[in-house]
Short mmCIF file of C-alpha atoms and ligand atoms in Angstrom, two decimals:
data_model
loop_
_atom_site.label_atom_id
_atom_site.label_comp_id
_atom_site.label_asym_id
_atom_site.label_seq_id
_atom_site.Cartn_x
_atom_site.Cartn_y
_atom_site.Cartn_z
CA MET L 1 23.82 -27.34 -6.61
CA THR L 2 21.81 -27.90 -9.77
CA ILE L 3 19.26 -25.21 -10.32
CA THR L 4 15.94 -26.55 -11.51
CA GLU L 5 12.68 -24.86 -12.44
CA ASP L 6 11.04 -26.44 -9.40
CA ILE L 7 13.58 -24.97 -7.03
CA ILE L 8 13.14 -21.50 -8.51
CA TYR L 9 9.34 -21.77 -8.44
CA GLN L 10 9.57 -22.85 -4.80
CA ALA L 11 11.67 -19.81 -3.94
CA LEU L 12 9.35 -17.46 -5.85
CA SER L 13 6.31 -18.94 -4.14
CA THR L 14 7.52 -17.27 -0.96
CA VAL L 15 7.23 -13.83 -2.59
CA PRO L 16 3.86 -12.14 -1.97
CA GLU L 17 2.29 -9.65 -4.35
CA PRO L 18 2.27 -6.78 -1.83
CA ASP L 19 -1.30 -5.63 -2.58
CA LEU L 20 -2.99 -8.89 -3.39
CA LYS L 21 -1.37 -10.83 -0.51
CA GLN L 22 -1.03 -14.06 -2.49
CA ASP L 23 2.30 -15.28 -3.82
CA LEU L 24 3.48 -14.57 -7.35
CA VAL L 25 3.46 -18.24 -8.41
CA THR L 26 -0.10 -18.88 -7.18
CA LEU L 27 -1.23 -15.70 -8.93
CA GLY L 28 0.30 -16.95 -12.20
CA MET L 29 2.51 -13.88 -12.48
CA ILE L 30 5.75 -15.76 -13.28
CA LYS L 31 6.17 -16.42 -17.00
CA ASN L 32 8.91 -17.69 -19.36
CA LEU L 33 11.17 -19.15 -16.68
CA ARG L 34 14.48 -20.15 -18.26
CA ILE L 35 17.40 -21.71 -16.43
CA GLY L 36 21.00 -21.31 -17.58
CA VAL L 37 24.34 -22.12 -16.00
CA ASN L 38 24.17 -20.27 -12.69
CA GLN L 39 21.62 -17.99 -14.28
CA VAL L 40 17.87 -17.53 -14.15
CA ASN L 41 15.67 -15.47 -16.44
CA PHE L 42 11.93 -14.93 -16.09
CA THR L 43 9.16 -12.44 -16.69
CA VAL L 44 6.83 -11.04 -14.05
CA GLN L 45 3.41 -10.25 -15.46
CA LEU L 46 2.03 -7.30 -13.50
CA THR L 47 -1.65 -6.38 -13.12
CA THR L 48 -1.04 -2.96 -14.65
CA PRO L 49 1.80 -1.28 -16.55
CA ALA L 50 1.50 1.62 -14.07
CA CYS L 51 2.45 -0.64 -11.16
CA PRO L 52 4.04 1.34 -8.32
CA LEU L 53 5.45 -1.83 -6.75
CA LYS L 54 7.64 -3.02 -9.61
CA ASN L 55 10.90 -2.30 -7.78
CA VAL L 56 9.66 -3.88 -4.56
CA ILE L 57 8.61 -7.03 -6.43
CA GLN L 58 11.93 -7.17 -8.31
CA LYS L 59 13.94 -6.90 -5.08
CA SER L 60 11.79 -9.51 -3.29
CA CYS L 61 12.25 -12.00 -6.16
CA GLU L 62 16.01 -11.47 -6.19
CA ASP L 63 16.25 -11.81 -2.42
CA ALA L 64 14.15 -14.98 -2.38
CA ILE L 65 16.34 -16.70 -4.99
CA HIS L 66 19.61 -15.48 -3.47
CA ASN L 67 18.58 -16.44 0.06
CA LEU L 68 16.78 -19.71 -0.62
CA VAL L 69 18.69 -21.09 -3.61
CA SER L 70 22.15 -19.57 -3.96
CA PRO L 71 23.66 -16.10 -3.46
CA ASP L 72 25.69 -16.41 -6.70
CA ILE L 73 22.87 -16.88 -9.18
CA GLU L 74 22.64 -14.19 -11.82
CA ILE L 75 19.01 -13.12 -12.13
CA ARG L 76 17.37 -11.30 -14.99
CA ILE L 77 13.77 -10.23 -14.58
CA ASP L 78 11.66 -8.71 -17.35
CA PHE L 79 8.32 -7.05 -16.68
CA THR L 80 5.18 -7.20 -18.73
CA SER L 81 1.59 -6.49 -17.79
CA ASP L 82 -1.91 -7.71 -18.42
CA VAL L 83 -4.43 -5.30 -16.95
CA THR L 84 -7.03 -7.20 -14.93
CA THR L 85 -10.77 -6.92 -15.43
CA THR L 86 -14.06 -8.09 -13.99
CA ARG L 87 -15.91 -7.01 -17.12
CA SER L 88 -15.14 -9.72 -19.68
CA GLN L 89 -18.64 -11.26 -19.45
CA THR L 90 -20.54 -7.99 -19.90
CA PRO L 91 -22.45 -7.55 -23.16
CA LEU L 92 -21.61 -3.85 -23.60
CA LEU L 93 -17.99 -2.91 -24.25
CA PRO L 94 -16.54 -6.32 -23.34
CA GLN L 95 -13.17 -5.20 -24.73
CA VAL L 96 -12.99 -2.36 -22.24
CA LYS L 97 -11.33 -3.84 -19.18
CA ASN L 98 -12.06 -1.12 -16.63
CA ILE L 99 -14.52 1.77 -16.59
CA ILE L 100 -13.60 4.46 -14.11
CA ALA L 101 -15.99 7.32 -13.29
CA ILE L 102 -14.35 10.59 -12.26
CA ALA L 103 -16.79 12.46 -10.06
CA SER L 104 -17.03 15.26 -7.53
CA GLY L 105 -19.91 16.86 -5.75
CA LYS L 106 -18.98 20.48 -6.26
CA GLY L 107 -18.27 21.93 -9.69
CA GLY L 108 -14.97 23.39 -10.75
CA VAL L 109 -12.79 21.31 -8.43
CA GLY L 110 -10.72 19.90 -11.29
CA LYS L 111 -12.45 16.68 -12.42
CA SER L 112 -11.82 17.36 -16.09
CA THR L 113 -8.22 18.44 -15.48
CA VAL L 114 -7.55 15.34 -13.40
CA THR L 115 -9.26 13.10 -16.00
CA ALA L 116 -7.18 14.44 -18.90
CA ASN L 117 -3.86 14.23 -17.06
CA LEU L 118 -4.63 10.85 -15.51
CA ALA L 119 -5.52 9.51 -18.96
CA VAL L 120 -2.26 10.68 -20.52
CA ALA L 121 -0.27 9.46 -17.50
CA LEU L 122 -1.80 5.97 -17.80
CA HIS L 123 -1.10 5.96 -21.54
CA ARG L 124 2.51 6.96 -20.88
CA ALA L 125 2.83 4.06 -18.47
CA GLY L 126 1.88 1.76 -21.36
CA ALA L 127 -1.89 1.34 -20.97
CA LYS L 128 -4.61 1.65 -23.61
CA VAL L 129 -6.80 4.53 -22.49
CA GLY L 130 -9.99 6.29 -23.52
CA VAL L 131 -11.83 9.33 -22.17
CA LEU L 132 -15.61 9.59 -22.39
CA ASP L 133 -16.68 13.16 -21.67
CA ALA L 134 -20.03 12.65 -19.95
CA ASP L 135 -20.46 16.35 -19.25
CA ILE L 136 -23.04 16.83 -21.98
CA PHE L 137 -24.00 20.40 -21.04
CA GLY L 138 -20.48 21.67 -20.32
CA PRO L 139 -17.94 19.51 -22.13
CA SER L 140 -14.32 20.46 -21.32
CA GLN L 141 -12.33 17.61 -22.81
CA PRO L 142 -12.13 18.81 -26.44
CA ALA L 143 -10.44 22.01 -25.21
CA MET L 144 -8.21 20.21 -22.70
CA PHE L 145 -7.03 17.74 -25.36
CA GLY L 146 -6.62 20.37 -28.06
CA ALA L 147 -9.28 18.59 -30.10
CA GLU L 148 -11.64 21.47 -30.81
CA GLY L 149 -12.60 21.39 -34.44
CA ILE L 150 -11.60 17.76 -34.94
CA GLN L 151 -14.59 15.73 -36.05
CA PRO L 152 -14.86 12.07 -35.18
CA ARG L 153 -15.26 9.80 -38.23
CA ILE L 154 -18.32 7.66 -38.76
CA GLU L 155 -17.66 4.12 -39.96
CA GLN L 156 -20.07 1.47 -41.08
CA ARG L 157 -19.72 -2.07 -39.84
CA ASP L 158 -22.26 -4.89 -40.19
CA GLY L 159 -24.80 -2.37 -41.43
CA LYS L 160 -24.43 -0.21 -38.32
CA ASN L 161 -22.83 3.22 -38.01
CA PHE L 162 -20.09 3.63 -35.42
CA ILE L 163 -18.46 6.83 -34.18
CA VAL L 164 -14.65 6.52 -34.18
CA PRO L 165 -13.11 8.42 -31.25
CA VAL L 166 -10.51 11.08 -32.00
CA GLN L 167 -7.05 10.30 -30.64
CA GLN L 168 -4.92 12.95 -28.93
CA PHE L 169 -1.75 12.39 -26.90
CA GLY L 170 -2.32 8.63 -27.28
CA VAL L 171 -5.78 8.77 -25.69
CA LYS L 172 -9.09 8.03 -27.45
CA LEU L 173 -11.64 10.74 -26.81
CA ILE L 174 -15.35 11.24 -27.34
CA SER L 175 -17.28 14.32 -26.27
CA ILE L 176 -20.49 16.03 -27.31
CA GLY L 177 -18.22 19.03 -27.86
CA LEU L 178 -16.71 17.23 -30.86
CA LEU L 179 -20.13 16.85 -32.43
CA THR L 180 -21.59 20.32 -31.85
CA PRO L 181 -20.20 23.71 -32.94
CA PRO L 182 -18.16 25.22 -30.05
CA ASP L 183 -20.11 28.50 -30.06
CA GLN L 184 -23.48 26.80 -29.65
CA ALA L 185 -24.96 25.74 -26.32
CA VAL L 186 -26.44 22.29 -25.96
CA VAL L 187 -30.01 23.20 -24.97
CA TRP L 188 -31.55 19.82 -24.36
CA ARG L 189 -33.88 18.29 -21.88
CA GLY L 190 -32.40 15.76 -19.46
CA PRO L 191 -33.57 12.65 -21.38
CA MET L 192 -31.82 13.88 -24.54
CA ALA L 193 -28.56 14.31 -22.64
CA SER L 194 -28.97 10.81 -21.21
CA SER L 195 -29.56 9.37 -24.65
CA ALA L 196 -26.43 11.15 -25.98
CA LEU L 197 -24.43 9.48 -23.20
CA ARG L 198 -25.97 6.12 -24.03
CA GLN L 199 -24.90 6.60 -27.64
CA PHE L 200 -21.33 7.25 -26.48
CA ILE L 201 -21.46 3.80 -24.92
CA THR L 202 -23.33 1.84 -27.58
CA ASP L 203 -22.36 3.58 -30.82
CA VAL L 204 -18.70 4.44 -30.29
CA ASP L 205 -16.03 2.07 -31.52
CA TRP L 206 -13.82 2.15 -28.42
CA GLY L 207 -11.88 -0.99 -29.38
CA GLU L 208 -9.67 -2.59 -26.76
CA LEU L 209 -9.03 -0.41 -23.73
CA ASP L 210 -7.42 -1.05 -20.36
CA TYR L 211 -9.04 2.01 -18.79
CA LEU L 212 -11.99 4.10 -19.98
CA LEU L 213 -12.19 7.25 -17.85
CA VAL L 214 -15.60 8.90 -17.68
CA ASP L 215 -15.47 12.63 -16.89
CA LEU L 216 -18.76 13.32 -15.11
CA PRO L 217 -20.54 16.63 -14.65
CA PRO L 218 -20.65 17.98 -11.07
CA GLY L 219 -23.28 16.82 -8.61
CA THR L 220 -25.38 13.67 -8.64
CA SER L 221 -27.50 14.02 -11.75
CA ASP L 222 -29.46 12.11 -14.36
CA ILE L 223 -26.19 11.58 -16.18
CA HIS L 224 -24.74 9.70 -13.22
CA ILE L 225 -27.78 7.44 -13.05
CA THR L 226 -27.68 6.89 -16.82
CA LEU L 227 -24.03 5.86 -16.63
CA VAL L 228 -24.46 3.33 -13.83
CA ASP L 229 -27.67 2.13 -15.45
CA ALA L 230 -26.11 1.61 -18.85
CA LEU L 231 -22.79 0.14 -17.77
CA PRO L 232 -21.38 -1.71 -14.81
CA VAL L 233 -18.74 0.81 -13.72
CA THR L 234 -15.57 -0.73 -12.27
CA GLY L 235 -14.96 2.04 -9.77
CA ALA L 236 -15.23 5.75 -9.06
CA VAL L 237 -12.59 8.34 -8.28
CA VAL L 238 -13.86 11.32 -6.27
CA VAL L 239 -12.10 14.65 -6.76
CA THR L 240 -12.31 17.39 -4.14
CA THR L 241 -10.46 20.51 -3.09
CA PRO L 242 -9.47 20.66 0.59
CA GLN L 243 -12.13 23.25 1.45
CA LYS L 244 -15.25 22.50 3.49
CA ILE L 245 -17.88 23.25 0.84
CA SER L 246 -16.19 20.89 -1.60
CA LEU L 247 -15.76 18.15 1.01
CA ILE L 248 -19.47 18.26 1.95
CA ASP L 249 -20.38 17.67 -1.70
CA ALA L 250 -17.73 14.97 -2.10
CA ILE L 251 -19.37 13.06 0.77
CA LYS L 252 -22.66 13.19 -1.15
CA ALA L 253 -20.97 11.84 -4.28
CA ILE L 254 -19.42 8.99 -2.26
CA ALA L 255 -22.80 8.26 -0.66
CA MET L 256 -24.36 8.07 -4.12
CA PHE L 257 -21.87 5.48 -5.35
CA ARG L 258 -22.29 3.53 -2.11
CA GLN L 259 -26.10 3.38 -2.34
CA ALA L 260 -27.32 -0.21 -2.16
CA LYS L 261 -28.82 -0.03 -5.66
CA ILE L 262 -25.77 1.56 -7.29
CA LYS L 263 -22.89 -0.08 -5.40
CA VAL L 264 -19.99 1.18 -7.48
CA PRO L 265 -16.78 0.76 -5.46
CA VAL L 266 -15.10 4.10 -4.70
CA LEU L 267 -11.42 3.63 -5.57
CA GLY L 268 -10.31 6.67 -3.58
CA ILE L 269 -10.09 10.42 -3.25
CA VAL L 270 -8.02 12.93 -5.18
CA GLU L 271 -7.29 16.14 -3.30
CA ASN L 272 -6.85 18.74 -6.03
CA MET L 273 -5.47 22.25 -5.48
CA ALA L 274 -3.95 20.86 -2.27
CA TYR L 275 -1.30 23.56 -1.93
CA PHE L 276 0.53 26.27 -3.84
CA THR L 277 4.30 26.51 -4.15
CA PRO L 278 5.61 29.69 -5.80
CA ALA L 279 8.46 29.09 -8.24
CA GLU L 280 10.68 31.58 -6.36
CA LEU L 281 10.04 29.84 -3.01
CA PRO L 282 10.32 26.15 -3.92
CA ASP L 283 10.41 25.02 -0.28
CA SER L 284 7.21 26.82 0.75
CA GLN L 285 3.67 25.49 0.58
CA TYR L 286 0.62 27.75 0.92
CA PHE L 287 -2.65 26.01 1.74
CA ILE L 288 -5.00 28.32 -0.12
CA PHE L 289 -8.08 26.09 0.18
CA GLY L 290 -7.13 24.61 3.57
CA LYS L 291 -4.74 21.84 4.52
CA ASP L 292 -5.27 18.10 4.08
CA GLY L 293 -9.06 18.32 3.66
CA GLY L 294 -9.08 15.49 1.11
CA LYS L 295 -6.64 13.45 3.15
CA LYS L 296 -8.84 13.71 6.25
CA LEU L 297 -11.94 12.89 4.20
CA ALA L 298 -10.21 9.76 2.90
CA GLU L 299 -9.43 8.69 6.47
CA GLN L 300 -12.97 9.43 7.62
CA MET L 301 -14.50 7.49 4.71
CA GLN L 302 -11.91 4.69 4.96
CA LEU L 303 -10.84 5.25 1.38
CA PRO L 304 -7.38 5.47 -0.17
CA LEU L 305 -5.98 8.95 -0.77
CA LEU L 306 -4.97 8.68 -4.43
CA GLY L 307 -3.06 11.93 -4.65
CA GLN L 308 -2.62 15.52 -3.50
CA ILE L 309 -2.23 17.64 -6.63
CA PRO L 310 -0.80 21.13 -6.11
CA ILE L 311 -2.16 24.31 -7.67
CA VAL L 312 0.25 25.10 -10.46
CA GLN L 313 -0.21 27.92 -12.92
CA SER L 314 1.00 25.71 -15.75
CA ILE L 315 -1.74 23.14 -15.02
CA ARG L 316 -4.35 25.82 -15.70
CA GLU L 317 -2.42 27.19 -18.68
CA ALA L 318 -1.92 23.73 -20.16
CA GLY L 319 -5.63 22.96 -19.83
CA ASP L 320 -6.52 26.14 -21.66
CA ALA L 321 -3.85 25.58 -24.30
CA GLY L 322 -5.08 22.07 -25.09
CA THR L 323 -2.00 20.14 -24.00
CA PRO L 324 -2.46 18.29 -20.71
CA ALA L 325 0.08 19.53 -18.15
CA ILE L 326 1.68 16.10 -17.76
CA VAL L 327 3.05 16.49 -21.27
CA GLY L 328 4.88 19.65 -20.14
CA ALA L 329 8.15 20.20 -18.35
CA ASP L 330 7.17 21.15 -14.78
CA PRO L 331 8.64 18.29 -12.72
CA GLN L 332 6.29 18.81 -9.76
CA THR L 333 3.23 18.48 -12.00
CA VAL L 334 4.54 15.52 -13.98
CA GLN L 335 5.41 13.68 -10.76
CA ALA L 336 2.01 14.42 -9.16
CA PHE L 337 0.04 12.99 -12.10
CA HIS L 338 2.45 10.09 -12.60
CA ASP L 339 2.00 9.10 -8.93
CA LEU L 340 -1.76 9.55 -9.23
CA ALA L 341 -1.87 7.19 -12.23
CA GLU L 342 0.06 4.54 -10.31
CA ARG L 343 -2.24 4.74 -7.31
CA VAL L 344 -5.41 4.62 -9.41
CA ALA L 345 -4.11 1.63 -11.39
CA GLN L 346 -3.10 -0.06 -8.14
CA GLN L 347 -6.56 0.41 -6.62
CA VAL L 348 -8.23 -0.91 -9.78
CA ALA L 349 -6.08 -4.06 -9.56
CA ILE L 350 -6.94 -4.49 -5.86
CA ARG L 351 -10.63 -3.92 -6.57
CA ASN L 352 -10.59 -6.50 -9.37
CA ALA L 353 -8.85 -9.06 -7.17
CA THR L 354 -11.02 -8.59 -4.11
CA LEU L 355 -14.53 -7.46 -5.09
CA GLU L 356 -17.25 -8.97 -7.23
CA PRO L 357 -18.03 -7.43 -10.64
CA THR L 358 -20.26 -4.36 -10.38
CA GLN L 359 -23.88 -5.26 -11.14
CA PRO L 360 -25.86 -3.12 -13.56
CA LEU L 361 -28.50 -0.93 -11.96
CA GLY L 362 -31.17 -2.66 -13.94
CA VAL L 363 -33.77 0.07 -14.37
CA GLY L 364 -33.10 0.78 -18.02
CA VAL L 365 -33.20 -1.22 -21.19
CA TYR L 366 -29.48 -1.27 -21.90
CA ASN L 367 -28.40 -3.97 -19.49
N1 LIG C 401 -4.22 21.64 -9.87
C1 LIG C 401 -4.60 22.71 -10.56
N2 LIG C 401 -3.76 23.80 -10.67
C2 LIG C 401 -4.15 24.90 -11.37
N3 LIG C 401 -5.33 25.02 -11.99
C3 LIG C 401 -6.18 23.97 -11.91
C4 LIG C 401 -5.86 22.77 -11.21
N4 LIG C 401 -6.92 21.92 -11.33
C5 LIG C 401 -7.83 22.56 -12.06
N5 LIG C 401 -7.42 23.78 -12.41
C6 LIG C 401 -8.15 24.80 -13.19
O1 LIG C 401 -9.39 25.03 -12.52
C7 LIG C 401 -10.43 25.19 -13.46
C8 LIG C 401 -11.53 24.15 -13.20
O2 LIG C 401 -11.01 22.87 -13.49
P1 LIG C 401 -11.87 21.76 -14.23
O3 LIG C 401 -12.58 22.32 -15.39
O4 LIG C 401 -10.96 20.60 -14.43
O5 LIG C 401 -12.93 21.43 -13.06
P2 LIG C 401 -14.21 20.51 -13.14
O6 LIG C 401 -14.39 19.92 -11.78
O7 LIG C 401 -14.13 19.58 -14.28
O8 LIG C 401 -15.34 21.58 -13.42
P3 LIG C 401 -16.89 21.28 -13.82
O9 LIG C 401 -17.55 20.92 -12.53
O10 LIG C 401 -17.36 22.59 -14.38
O11 LIG C 401 -16.89 20.17 -14.81
C9 LIG C 401 -9.80 25.07 -14.83
O12 LIG C 401 -9.52 26.35 -15.29
C10 LIG C 401 -8.51 24.32 -14.57
O13 LIG C 401 -7.50 24.65 -15.51
MG1 LIG C 402 -15.48 19.28 -15.88
#
């Protein structure tokens, strides 16, 4: 049998993208198809480099060609990615494909820790990533990224001054903590904090990014409103511990994003500090803050559970030492944040394929 491009395309058009439910050919994901003697090479263009379904897609493509064309064909599949976006028409930060708010209700549940590790995990998967520390009164990211004392540069372009983010562990970072001395408190009124956040959006040279993670302060504050007012946010990730008082506040945060005026899709829930496993008892799990609280909340709210991150001493130590824990050697930690990055990227791709672009709030002047 002569193998032709048409025959291969026909076979591949029976392979669905598992999340997006359409076939790979219709979705335009098959690139560079080349036919040789009893051999086929092509590239699958994924919606994110952190795609958790790469192996499934590879196997389905191979099976389709072997079953529908010939079992003897040698197949070589390369993978590339082009992160999807619904933001290309927006006037502010059009080169930033996805803006992801990391929120919680309760303070201290691990938003900043999750943001830093998620950012580095996405970068390690091959994505271009930035972190905007929106916690103006209590910025944590300079310490978590080991960037204390590093000053962002100011550059002039077209007569306008731009702040150039610092870059640590492959991630671009901006925080008020980089612009104020570490031993001085930011004692500002709310509107000043909001205008600082606006500057981080309008006056920072973020360049091209696949994912800009915004580390929010706890609660549902002015800062949250400023963010959704200034920028159409692609989606929100809600972090909670499994305990009741954190879950109650997480529900409030979800309700805020779901408000008719705000309407930022919630991508899912991260259950942080889900369990503790002592090094000397690797098969034991202690549920210090309760068991599966975040998982049950996700079910109740009909949201994806993006991850259950254990309590690990080295996560805390790494945060304090200024090297995100995912850079370290603890396999449990590395795996937890790697899996989290895949699930977040997956939900962003699903959101972009199935929901309309987020609309700006429209109460401010920055839309
Ligand atoms: N999975 C974890 N294992 C161990 N320690 C953790 C974990 N997650 C967070 N921590 C630690 O808990 C503390 C609070 O975390 P973090 O600052 O990330 O919370 P937050 O939600 O950003 O707080 P805030 O509301 O003040 O912004 C930090 O000391 C951090 O190192
Ligand atoms: Mg924080």
